[in-house]
Phi, psi and omega in degrees: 000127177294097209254018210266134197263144176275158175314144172281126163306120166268347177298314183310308176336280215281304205305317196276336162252034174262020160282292198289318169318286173327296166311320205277346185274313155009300209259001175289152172277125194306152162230078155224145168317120178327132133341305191266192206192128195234135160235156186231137216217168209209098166234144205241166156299191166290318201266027168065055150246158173300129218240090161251176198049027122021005220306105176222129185245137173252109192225164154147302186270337153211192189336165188268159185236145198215113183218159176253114212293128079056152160357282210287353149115039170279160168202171184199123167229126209266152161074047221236134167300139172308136170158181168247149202259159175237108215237133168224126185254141174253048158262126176349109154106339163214164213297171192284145163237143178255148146190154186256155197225128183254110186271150172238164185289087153123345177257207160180118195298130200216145188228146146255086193251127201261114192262106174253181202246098204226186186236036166280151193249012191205110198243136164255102147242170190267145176203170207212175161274164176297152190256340140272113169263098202299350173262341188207105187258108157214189185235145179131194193235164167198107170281089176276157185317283191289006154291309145345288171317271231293326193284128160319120159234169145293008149090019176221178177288332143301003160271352191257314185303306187260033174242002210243155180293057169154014171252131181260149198219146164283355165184200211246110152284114165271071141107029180098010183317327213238353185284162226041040153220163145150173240303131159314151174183171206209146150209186209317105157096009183205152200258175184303314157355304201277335194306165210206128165265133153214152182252145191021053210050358184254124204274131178289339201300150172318113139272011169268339165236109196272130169106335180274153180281151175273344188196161167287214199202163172266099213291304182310343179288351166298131166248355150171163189249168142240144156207151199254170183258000187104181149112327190215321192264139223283350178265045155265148173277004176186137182317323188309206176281146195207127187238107162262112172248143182283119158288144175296165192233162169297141180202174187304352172264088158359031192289143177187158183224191122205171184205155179217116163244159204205121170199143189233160166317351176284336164296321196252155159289171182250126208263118174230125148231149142329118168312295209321316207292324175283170186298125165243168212286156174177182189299302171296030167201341145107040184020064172220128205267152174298139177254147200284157192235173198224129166317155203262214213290130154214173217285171146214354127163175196215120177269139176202125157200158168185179180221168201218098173223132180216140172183191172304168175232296172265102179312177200343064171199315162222144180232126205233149179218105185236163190191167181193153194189157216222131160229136196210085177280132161242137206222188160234157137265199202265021185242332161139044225217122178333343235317093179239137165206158234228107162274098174207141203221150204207150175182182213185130179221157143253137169252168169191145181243102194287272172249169191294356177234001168243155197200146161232155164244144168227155181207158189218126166222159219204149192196149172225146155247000000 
């Protein structure tokens, strides 16, 4: 047996410590504004005295999460994907309470539930967000899924950008006019530079261009945006505009979608005036007449489609979402010069519930122009 000690590997070397490098930045705190969302819940008797020992379970977006309430009849679940929840507190001798609960990007939902001793077997209320929240103060917007829907946009996140109060934008997306380029924008107190992208908290910006998105989006893959403008929170990394959007997740329900939008020039008006109508030469001007002008970017049309599927892999244990989407503006400029550009984006997520107190997400998104 050969007992001569070998030589040291330096690649093993080099291999454990980009490992070790790896766990420990891993473990670092994102600096983008959380992803997630917390509730916080209080529950007392009828005469508002504090209720411990509680049993309340929170279900809906992935395993049920289940605590048990405290002396003071607190409970709490932290870190929880935006979305709605459905929460029931239990305890022997008074009655079960339901209520469904809408968690948000960045907030956190405060319930107060009053358990009585009656001989009804089922109480249904309702809770919201606060309308003051005494744990979290910022400036800015937060855009839920169905504001998403409904509301008529051009369909992209500068379009989202320019709904929100102290964001300046260099120019207007009309009805898809803008779509594909985009846009510059500024907010209170800070230039474009400082601005921040992150897709589920984790930041995206453009580092060849700072303050720029690295790709478009799938419009639809959102399950809400926030953005904040600065001013109070202390985990950005910069005073600028911070746009985080949550992609949607897979959950015990089966869910899926598609869509197809179609819109042609036949939608916009046509800038017709009269020559009369324009300045004419004279002595106040130094007898040179307004020269005639041309409409800036108009549609010649626009294809928007895509699809959607999410559900269990495992129940309440993996969770899969995937999705894709195809946008295609064809445009004029205002020199008359084709603009066609052909946008399509694709991603893909997992969830998994490790343990009742560990959870991993992994995601993949993508883009071609």
């Amino acid at each position: 047996m050969d007992t001569r000690k070998k030589p040291f590997n330096p690649r093993i070397g080099a291999f454990v410590t980009a490992l070790l490098i790896g766990l420990l930045l891993g473990a670092l705190p994102a600096t983008a504004q959380t992803p997630d969302g917390n509730v916080y819940a209080t529950t007392t008797d009828g005469e508002g005295e504090p209720l411990p020992g509680v049993t309340v379970t929170l279900s809906g977006q992935g395993a049920p999460q289940i605590a048990i309430s405290d002396t003071s009849g607190e409970v709490r679940f932290l870190s929880l994907s935006p979305g709605t929840y459905q929460l029931e507190a239990a305890l022997e001798g008074f009655q079960t309470v339901k209520s469904d609960v809408a968690v948000r990007v960045g907030r956190n939902t405060s319930l107060d539930i009053v358990m009585a001793t009656t001989f009804e077997d089922v109480i249904l209320v309702t809770g919201g967000d606060a309308l003051i929240d005494p744990r979290k103060i910022t400036t800015g917007a937060a855009v839920e899924q169905i504001e998403l829907e409904k509301i008529p946009t051009s369909r992209d996140p500068w379009a989202i950008l320019q709904t929100v109060p102290g964001v300046k934008m260099d120019r207007i997306n009309v009805g898809g006019n803008e779509s594909g380029q985009q846009s510059q924008y500024v907010g209170p107190g800070s230039d474009g530079d400082n601005a921040v992208w992150s897709i589920d908290g984790v930041v995206i910006t453009d580092m060849a261009a700072v303050g720029s998105s690295p790709l478009y989006y799938d419009f639809d893959a959102f399950e809400e945006m926030n953005i904040s403008t600065g001013g109070s929170d202390a985990s950005l990394s910069t005073g600028g505009v911070t746009l985080n959007m949550v992609t949607k997740r897979g959950t015990n329900e089966w869910r899926g979608s598609g869509r197809y939008f179609y819109s042609d020039d036949s939608t916009q008006a046509d800038l017709e005036f009269d020559t009369n109508d324009l300045g004419q030469a004279g002595p106040w001007n130094n007898d040179t007449a307004q020269e005639e002008f041309s409409q800036g970017n108009r549609i010649v049309e626009i294809t928007d489609y895509g699809v959607e599927l999410g559900g269990p892999i495992v129940r309440d244990r993996l969770w899969f979402w995937a999705n894709y989407g195809r946008q295609q503006p064809k445009k004029l400029t205002i020199n008359d010069f084709p603009d066609n550009t052909d946008l399509e984006n694709f991603g893909g997520k997992i969830n998994a519930q490790i343990t009742p107190s560990n959870s991993a997400i992994a995601f993949y998104t993508g883009g071609e122009k």
